Amino acid sequence: MVGSSHEALHRIFQKDPALLTRALQRVLHVPFPEPREIAALNVDLTEIEPVERRMDTLLRAETDEGTYLLVVESQGKADERKRGSWPYYLSYLYEKYRCEPVLIVITQSSATAKWAARPIRFGFPGWNSLTVRPLVLGPDNVPVIADERQAERDVPLAVLSAMTHGRGPQAPAILESLASALRTIDSDSAAVFVQFVDSCLADPQAKQMWRDLMTAIQYFWRHPLAEQVREEGREEGREEGRLEDRRQMVLSILEWRGIPVPDTDRQRVDACTDLGRLETWAQRAVHATDAAQVFAAG
């Protein structure tokens, strides 16, 4: 897969930043102002070399009421260390940008959602010096979109529905509706959404159903970004064909994410005959901020 479940759960908001504000308004019923513009920002909060702090996704939303920083954290399970890092993120961002930060946690687990929604309070009882109240998106509040027409009206929200409800009994209906809706959008976006959903489906039956549905949609399934899933069913052999597909995947992911690739690195990709190395580069390309991170040794 292009990325892990953790990566897909927050990177869908990088693919369609407006989905996040729609989720805040429609799912959490938060009166977030309609943004005029949303831009992705650098997620690295490292201050000194030995200490690295990195968020999952950071977006800047410009609205008529002001500028907001949307911090998106993908959370697989409860982690008490977040009680320290999340308040740090918000305080640091406010100090750096002087605009209001908002914390949004997304998870596939109801138990994790309940844990994440608990306020984080610092201070002594009855007098909190600092309180952090995360907004949480999970299987208990993200809508189940199992209707084809509804999925077509908001494909990114339908993708989020499939990613958060892929373990439940309604998964087959959700996936079938989404598969039909993907036919209505451009092939490049569809191929990316295919990978996000595939990486989040933990149930083997749901994953196989999704791959069967996607195999039937040939017009975007040929896209290099979707190649890795399709290759699992290929006959062994045709080594050069698999290598060429992976080379195209590495460069296509970087191109889609707007990361410049120097000619020397392109030549390095074209000359690579190690399938495992190409797979590693493709995985790094999903979350790298520049080409150097993709082709670094190790």
mmCIF file of C-alpha atoms in Angstrom:
data_model
loop_
_atom_site.group_PDB
_atom_site.id
_atom_site.type_symbol
_atom_site.label_atom_id
_atom_site.label_comp_id
_atom_site.label_asym_id
_atom_site.label_seq_id
_atom_site.Cartn_x
_atom_site.Cartn_y
_atom_site.Cartn_z
ATOM 1 C CA MET A 1 0.000 0.000 0.000
ATOM 2 C CA VAL A 2 1.058 3.596 -0.487
ATOM 3 C CA GLY A 3 0.828 4.356 3.219
ATOM 4 C CA SER A 4 -0.151 2.914 6.574
ATOM 5 C CA SER A 5 -3.562 3.318 8.144
ATOM 6 C CA HIS A 6 -2.114 6.023 10.383
ATOM 7 C CA GLU A 7 -0.842 8.022 7.424
ATOM 8 C CA ALA A 8 -4.021 7.701 5.356
ATOM 9 C CA LEU A 9 -6.299 8.827 8.175
ATOM 10 C CA HIS A 10 -4.740 12.274 8.314
ATOM 11 C CA ARG A 11 -3.394 12.639 4.753
ATOM 12 C CA ILE A 12 -6.876 12.565 3.284
ATOM 13 C CA PHE A 13 -7.182 16.093 4.696
ATOM 14 C CA GLN A 14 -4.061 17.106 2.776
ATOM 15 C CA LYS A 15 -5.638 15.753 -0.398
ATOM 16 C CA ASP A 16 -8.893 17.655 0.276
ATOM 17 C CA PRO A 17 -8.350 20.252 3.048
ATOM 18 C CA ALA A 18 -11.940 21.507 2.762
ATOM 19 C CA LEU A 19 -13.149 18.087 3.936
ATOM 20 C CA LEU A 20 -11.844 18.924 7.400
ATOM 21 C CA THR A 21 -13.973 22.037 7.799
ATOM 22 C CA ARG A 22 -17.005 20.173 6.419
ATOM 23 C CA ALA A 23 -16.421 17.451 9.008
ATOM 24 C CA LEU A 24 -16.198 20.030 11.789
ATOM 25 C CA GLN A 25 -19.446 21.668 10.682
ATOM 26 C CA ARG A 26 -21.543 18.628 9.744
ATOM 27 C CA VAL A 27 -20.183 15.842 11.951
ATOM 28 C CA LEU A 28 -19.100 17.645 15.126
ATOM 29 C CA HIS A 29 -21.533 20.574 14.679
ATOM 30 C CA VAL A 30 -18.792 23.061 15.447
ATOM 31 C CA PRO A 31 -19.649 26.510 14.014
ATOM 32 C CA PHE A 32 -16.323 26.812 12.241
ATOM 33 C CA PRO A 33 -16.371 29.778 9.808
ATOM 34 C CA GLU A 34 -16.313 29.024 6.084
ATOM 35 C CA PRO A 35 -12.678 29.293 4.900
ATOM 36 C CA ARG A 36 -11.712 31.455 1.948
ATOM 37 C CA GLU A 37 -8.448 29.544 1.598
ATOM 38 C CA ILE A 38 -6.768 26.519 3.201
ATOM 39 C CA ALA A 39 -3.049 25.786 2.916
ATOM 40 C CA ALA A 40 -0.849 22.990 4.268
ATOM 41 C CA LEU A 41 2.027 24.047 6.548
ATOM 42 C CA ASN A 42 5.259 22.420 7.694
ATOM 43 C CA VAL A 43 4.477 19.887 10.424
ATOM 44 C CA ASP A 44 7.954 19.908 12.005
ATOM 45 C CA LEU A 45 8.042 21.626 15.412
ATOM 46 C CA THR A 46 11.644 20.732 16.223
ATOM 47 C CA GLU A 47 13.339 23.484 18.252
ATOM 48 C CA ILE A 48 16.744 21.996 19.007
ATOM 49 C CA GLU A 49 18.535 19.087 17.395
ATOM 50 C CA PRO A 50 18.084 16.429 20.151
ATOM 51 C CA VAL A 51 14.311 17.060 20.499
ATOM 52 C CA GLU A 52 12.035 16.397 17.543
ATOM 53 C CA ARG A 53 8.313 17.095 17.648
ATOM 54 C CA ARG A 54 6.262 16.437 14.559
ATOM 55 C CA MET A 55 2.518 16.681 14.001
ATOM 56 C CA ASP A 56 0.637 14.535 11.489
ATOM 57 C CA THR A 57 -1.020 17.253 9.400
ATOM 58 C CA LEU A 58 -1.138 21.036 9.831
ATOM 59 C CA LEU A 59 -3.439 23.280 7.775
ATOM 60 C CA ARG A 60 -3.961 27.041 7.805
ATOM 61 C CA ALA A 61 -7.556 28.154 7.212
ATOM 62 C CA GLU A 62 -8.244 31.758 6.237
ATOM 63 C CA THR A 63 -11.807 32.836 7.121
ATOM 64 C CA ASP A 64 -13.751 36.075 7.373
ATOM 65 C CA GLU A 65 -13.506 35.735 11.145
ATOM 66 C CA GLY A 66 -9.756 35.206 11.247
ATOM 67 C CA THR A 67 -6.993 32.699 10.594
ATOM 68 C CA TYR A 68 -7.021 29.264 12.209
ATOM 69 C CA LEU A 69 -4.415 26.511 12.381
ATOM 70 C CA LEU A 70 -5.960 23.050 12.107
ATOM 71 C CA VAL A 71 -3.823 20.372 13.765
ATOM 72 C CA VAL A 72 -4.878 16.880 12.608
ATOM 73 C CA GLU A 73 -3.636 13.907 14.611
ATOM 74 C CA SER A 74 -4.243 10.285 13.555
ATOM 75 C CA GLN A 75 -4.543 8.112 16.663
ATOM 76 C CA GLY A 76 -4.641 4.310 16.665
ATOM 77 C CA LYS A 77 -4.802 3.759 20.424
ATOM 78 C CA ALA A 78 -4.653 5.614 23.720
ATOM 79 C CA ASP A 79 -1.258 7.153 24.388
ATOM 80 C CA GLU A 80 -0.845 9.164 27.580
ATOM 81 C CA ARG A 81 2.219 10.904 26.150
ATOM 82 C CA LYS A 82 -0.178 12.916 24.009
ATOM 83 C CA ARG A 83 -1.311 14.705 27.169
ATOM 84 C CA GLY A 84 2.010 16.501 26.965
ATOM 85 C CA SER A 85 2.640 16.760 23.227
ATOM 86 C CA TRP A 86 -0.795 18.011 22.129
ATOM 87 C CA PRO A 87 -0.838 21.035 24.484
ATOM 88 C CA TYR A 88 2.750 21.723 23.422
ATOM 89 C CA TYR A 89 1.741 21.740 19.743
ATOM 90 C CA LEU A 90 -1.037 24.255 20.349
ATOM 91 C CA SER A 91 1.028 26.564 22.551
ATOM 92 C CA TYR A 92 3.990 26.494 20.181
ATOM 93 C CA LEU A 93 1.833 27.184 17.124
ATOM 94 C CA TYR A 94 0.089 30.112 18.783
ATOM 95 C CA GLU A 95 3.416 31.605 19.813
ATOM 96 C CA LYS A 96 4.871 31.117 16.326
ATOM 97 C CA TYR A 97 1.932 32.183 14.136
ATOM 98 C CA ARG A 98 -0.182 34.297 16.521
ATOM 99 C CA CYS A 99 -3.452 32.752 15.348
ATOM 100 C CA GLU A 100 -5.834 30.289 16.953
ATOM 101 C CA PRO A 101 -4.864 26.566 16.820
ATOM 102 C CA VAL A 102 -7.558 23.869 16.765
ATOM 103 C CA LEU A 103 -6.796 20.206 17.574
ATOM 104 C CA ILE A 104 -8.680 17.500 15.624
ATOM 105 C CA VAL A 105 -8.074 13.806 16.357
ATOM 106 C CA ILE A 106 -9.192 11.109 13.899
ATOM 107 C CA THR A 107 -9.408 7.431 14.770
ATOM 108 C CA GLN A 108 -10.963 4.144 13.675
ATOM 109 C CA SER A 109 -11.543 3.028 17.278
ATOM 110 C CA SER A 110 -14.527 4.006 19.443
ATOM 111 C CA ALA A 111 -12.506 3.382 22.586
ATOM 112 C CA THR A 112 -9.678 5.587 21.353
ATOM 113 C CA ALA A 113 -12.182 8.277 20.378
ATOM 114 C CA LYS A 114 -13.602 8.359 23.914
ATOM 115 C CA TRP A 115 -10.089 8.556 25.364
ATOM 116 C CA ALA A 116 -9.010 11.322 22.997
ATOM 117 C CA ALA A 117 -12.126 13.414 23.697
ATOM 118 C CA ARG A 118 -11.287 13.726 27.397
ATOM 119 C CA PRO A 119 -10.129 17.265 28.230
ATOM 120 C CA ILE A 120 -6.462 17.641 29.104
ATOM 121 C CA ARG A 121 -6.185 19.854 32.178
ATOM 122 C CA PHE A 122 -3.064 21.290 33.795
ATOM 123 C CA GLY A 123 -3.097 22.899 37.226
ATOM 124 C CA PHE A 124 -4.642 22.028 40.590
ATOM 125 C CA PRO A 125 -8.279 20.966 41.157
ATOM 126 C CA GLY A 126 -10.712 23.813 40.713
ATOM 127 C CA TRP A 127 -8.166 26.042 38.977
ATOM 128 C CA ASN A 128 -6.864 24.880 35.626
ATOM 129 C CA SER A 129 -3.977 26.867 34.213
ATOM 130 C CA LEU A 130 -4.455 25.216 30.808
ATOM 131 C CA THR A 131 -7.255 23.116 29.312
ATOM 132 C CA VAL A 132 -7.109 21.385 25.924
ATOM 133 C CA ARG A 133 -10.348 19.999 24.444
ATOM 134 C CA PRO A 134 -9.672 17.938 21.303
ATOM 135 C CA LEU A 135 -12.317 17.599 18.606
ATOM 136 C CA VAL A 136 -12.576 13.920 17.669
ATOM 137 C CA LEU A 137 -13.704 12.243 14.431
ATOM 138 C CA GLY A 138 -14.329 8.512 14.673
ATOM 139 C CA PRO A 139 -16.758 5.673 13.978
ATOM 140 C CA ASP A 140 -19.307 7.017 16.461
ATOM 141 C CA ASN A 141 -19.826 10.359 14.715
ATOM 142 C CA VAL A 142 -18.532 10.126 11.133
ATOM 143 C CA PRO A 143 -21.646 9.375 9.046
ATOM 144 C CA VAL A 144 -22.142 5.973 7.460
ATOM 145 C CA ILE A 145 -22.434 6.711 3.730
ATOM 146 C CA ALA A 146 -23.908 3.585 2.188
ATOM 147 C CA ASP A 147 -25.985 5.296 -0.491
ATOM 148 C CA GLU A 148 -24.494 5.804 -3.944
ATOM 149 C CA ARG A 149 -26.088 9.205 -4.533
ATOM 150 C CA GLN A 150 -24.985 10.477 -1.151
ATOM 151 C CA ALA A 151 -21.448 9.266 -1.823
ATOM 152 C CA GLU A 152 -21.390 11.066 -5.169
ATOM 153 C CA ARG A 153 -22.387 14.354 -3.534
ATOM 154 C CA ASP A 154 -19.274 14.360 -1.324
ATOM 155 C CA VAL A 155 -16.719 11.760 -2.404
ATOM 156 C CA PRO A 156 -14.002 12.758 0.128
ATOM 157 C CA LEU A 157 -16.512 12.422 2.987
ATOM 158 C CA ALA A 158 -17.526 9.022 1.593
ATOM 159 C CA VAL A 159 -13.834 8.050 1.621
ATOM 160 C CA LEU A 160 -13.567 9.136 5.248
ATOM 161 C CA SER A 161 -16.673 7.056 6.015
ATOM 162 C CA ALA A 162 -15.065 3.971 4.462
ATOM 163 C CA MET A 163 -11.819 4.576 6.351
ATOM 164 C CA THR A 164 -13.509 4.901 9.761
ATOM 165 C CA HIS A 165 -16.247 2.261 9.353
ATOM 166 C CA GLY A 166 -14.268 -0.367 7.431
ATOM 167 C CA ARG A 167 -14.398 -2.789 10.351
ATOM 168 C CA GLY A 168 -18.165 -2.731 10.881
ATOM 169 C CA PRO A 169 -21.069 -4.733 9.442
ATOM 170 C CA GLN A 170 -21.991 -1.900 7.089
ATOM 171 C CA ALA A 171 -18.621 -1.990 5.360
ATOM 172 C CA PRO A 172 -19.855 -3.848 2.212
ATOM 173 C CA ALA A 173 -22.562 -1.263 1.500
ATOM 174 C CA ILE A 174 -20.185 1.614 2.203
ATOM 175 C CA LEU A 175 -17.505 0.222 -0.113
ATOM 176 C CA GLU A 176 -19.936 -0.516 -2.944
ATOM 177 C CA SER A 177 -21.366 3.005 -2.799
ATOM 178 C CA LEU A 178 -17.899 4.533 -2.746
ATOM 179 C CA ALA A 179 -16.742 2.392 -5.663
ATOM 180 C CA SER A 180 -19.591 3.765 -7.777
ATOM 181 C CA ALA A 181 -18.969 7.338 -6.629
ATOM 182 C CA LEU A 182 -15.278 7.169 -7.574
ATOM 183 C CA ARG A 183 -16.325 6.821 -11.206
ATOM 184 C CA THR A 184 -17.637 10.391 -11.095
ATOM 185 C CA ILE A 185 -14.337 12.128 -10.234
ATOM 186 C CA ASP A 186 -11.019 12.503 -12.027
ATOM 187 C CA SER A 187 -8.882 9.383 -12.265
ATOM 188 C CA ASP A 188 -5.840 10.793 -10.444
ATOM 189 C CA SER A 189 -7.850 11.746 -7.345
ATOM 190 C CA ALA A 190 -9.715 8.445 -7.477
ATOM 191 C CA ALA A 191 -6.460 6.479 -7.504
ATOM 192 C CA VAL A 192 -5.205 8.314 -4.422
ATOM 193 C CA PHE A 193 -8.474 7.727 -2.558
ATOM 194 C CA VAL A 194 -8.294 4.034 -3.508
ATOM 195 C CA GLN A 195 -4.972 3.749 -1.691
ATOM 196 C CA PHE A 196 -6.160 5.642 1.381
ATOM 197 C CA VAL A 197 -9.102 3.265 1.808
ATOM 198 C CA ASP A 198 -7.031 0.154 1.083
ATOM 199 C CA SER A 199 -4.462 1.052 3.738
ATOM 200 C CA CYS A 200 -7.178 1.549 6.396
ATOM 201 C CA LEU A 201 -9.128 -1.674 5.878
ATOM 202 C CA ALA A 202 -7.932 -4.030 8.614
ATOM 203 C CA ASP A 203 -10.614 -6.670 8.075
ATOM 204 C CA PRO A 204 -9.316 -9.189 5.472
ATOM 205 C CA GLN A 205 -12.765 -9.752 3.929
ATOM 206 C CA ALA A 206 -13.423 -6.026 3.588
ATOM 207 C CA LYS A 207 -9.984 -5.469 2.064
ATOM 208 C CA GLN A 208 -10.474 -8.259 -0.466
ATOM 209 C CA MET A 209 -13.911 -6.948 -1.374
ATOM 210 C CA TRP A 210 -12.456 -3.485 -1.922
ATOM 211 C CA ARG A 211 -9.705 -4.817 -4.154
ATOM 212 C CA ASP A 212 -12.210 -6.861 -6.162
ATOM 213 C CA LEU A 213 -14.364 -3.772 -6.645
ATOM 214 C CA MET A 214 -11.390 -1.690 -7.697
ATOM 215 C CA THR A 215 -10.074 -4.269 -10.148
ATOM 216 C CA ALA A 216 -13.300 -3.866 -12.109
ATOM 217 C CA ILE A 217 -12.814 -0.095 -12.500
ATOM 218 C CA GLN A 218 -10.156 -0.144 -15.165
ATOM 219 C CA TYR A 219 -10.093 3.479 -16.171
ATOM 220 C CA PHE A 220 -8.287 4.675 -13.043
ATOM 221 C CA TRP A 221 -6.974 1.365 -11.727
ATOM 222 C CA ARG A 222 -4.216 1.556 -14.346
ATOM 223 C CA HIS A 223 -2.856 4.678 -12.634
ATOM 224 C CA PRO A 224 0.656 4.079 -11.174
ATOM 225 C CA LEU A 225 -0.470 5.117 -7.686
ATOM 226 C CA ALA A 226 -2.809 2.114 -7.564
ATOM 227 C CA GLU A 227 -0.344 -0.311 -9.066
ATOM 228 C CA GLN A 228 0.928 -1.848 -5.872
ATOM 229 C CA VAL A 229 -2.416 -3.351 -4.866
ATOM 230 C CA ARG A 230 -3.029 -4.732 -8.346
ATOM 231 C CA GLU A 231 0.434 -6.330 -8.512
ATOM 232 C CA GLU A 232 -0.355 -8.746 -5.712
ATOM 233 C CA GLY A 233 -2.544 -10.693 -8.139
ATOM 234 C CA ARG A 234 -0.091 -10.747 -11.039
ATOM 235 C CA GLU A 235 1.672 -13.840 -12.189
ATOM 236 C CA GLU A 236 5.228 -14.232 -11.050
ATOM 237 C CA GLY A 237 7.819 -13.218 -13.542
ATOM 238 C CA ARG A 238 7.708 -10.199 -15.798
ATOM 239 C CA GLU A 239 10.287 -8.686 -13.444
ATOM 240 C CA GLU A 240 11.086 -5.744 -15.676
ATOM 241 C CA GLY A 241 7.411 -4.852 -15.928
ATOM 242 C CA ARG A 242 7.092 -4.721 -12.141
ATOM 243 C CA LEU A 243 10.251 -2.649 -11.842
ATOM 244 C CA GLU A 244 9.039 -0.142 -14.410
ATOM 245 C CA ASP A 245 5.668 0.159 -12.667
ATOM 246 C CA ARG A 246 7.368 0.885 -9.340
ATOM 247 C CA ARG A 247 9.678 3.448 -10.915
ATOM 248 C CA GLN A 248 6.643 5.239 -12.302
ATOM 249 C CA MET A 249 4.920 5.022 -8.908
ATOM 250 C CA VAL A 250 7.808 6.740 -7.087
ATOM 251 C CA LEU A 251 7.923 9.641 -9.554
ATOM 252 C CA SER A 252 4.133 9.936 -9.834
ATOM 253 C CA ILE A 253 3.650 10.246 -6.063
ATOM 254 C CA LEU A 254 6.292 12.973 -5.872
ATOM 255 C CA GLU A 255 4.734 14.771 -8.842
ATOM 256 C CA TRP A 256 1.248 14.565 -7.308
ATOM 257 C CA ARG A 257 2.548 16.026 -4.022
ATOM 258 C CA GLY A 258 4.343 18.867 -5.847
ATOM 259 C CA ILE A 259 7.856 17.842 -4.763
ATOM 260 C CA PRO A 260 10.567 18.736 -7.325
ATOM 261 C CA VAL A 261 12.783 15.827 -8.393
ATOM 262 C CA PRO A 262 16.324 16.690 -9.587
ATOM 263 C CA ASP A 263 17.501 15.036 -12.804
ATOM 264 C CA THR A 264 20.104 13.048 -10.865
ATOM 265 C CA ASP A 265 17.384 11.491 -8.709
ATOM 266 C CA ARG A 266 15.227 10.746 -11.763
ATOM 267 C CA GLN A 267 18.171 8.945 -13.320
ATOM 268 C CA ARG A 268 18.673 7.054 -10.079
ATOM 269 C CA VAL A 269 15.062 5.864 -10.134
ATOM 270 C CA ASP A 270 15.238 4.899 -13.815
ATOM 271 C CA ALA A 271 18.413 2.883 -13.241
ATOM 272 C CA CYS A 272 17.223 1.063 -10.093
ATOM 273 C CA THR A 273 16.701 -2.695 -10.474
ATOM 274 C CA ASP A 274 15.985 -3.413 -6.788
ATOM 275 C CA LEU A 275 12.229 -3.868 -6.302
ATOM 276 C CA GLY A 276 12.500 -3.573 -2.514
ATOM 277 C CA ARG A 277 14.382 -0.300 -2.744
ATOM 278 C CA LEU A 278 11.785 1.113 -5.146
ATOM 279 C CA GLU A 279 9.034 0.120 -2.708
ATOM 280 C CA THR A 280 10.882 1.899 0.103
ATOM 281 C CA TRP A 281 11.205 5.046 -2.004
ATOM 282 C CA ALA A 282 7.495 4.933 -2.863
ATOM 283 C CA GLN A 283 6.537 4.657 0.821
ATOM 284 C CA ARG A 284 8.847 7.523 1.756
ATOM 285 C CA ALA A 285 7.456 9.648 -1.091
ATOM 286 C CA VAL A 286 4.039 9.636 0.608
ATOM 287 C CA HIS A 287 5.204 11.684 3.613
ATOM 288 C CA ALA A 288 8.531 13.258 2.558
ATOM 289 C CA THR A 289 8.849 17.039 2.370
ATOM 290 C CA ASP A 290 11.608 16.974 -0.264
ATOM 291 C CA ALA A 291 13.300 14.512 -2.627
ATOM 292 C CA ALA A 292 16.355 14.182 -0.362
ATOM 293 C CA GLN A 293 14.262 12.459 2.295
ATOM 294 C CA VAL A 294 13.053 9.898 -0.244
ATOM 295 C CA PHE A 295 16.495 8.909 -1.528
ATOM 296 C CA ALA A 296 18.442 9.159 1.723
ATOM 297 C CA ALA A 297 20.487 6.112 2.645
ATOM 298 C CA GLY A 298 19.041 3.609 5.081
#
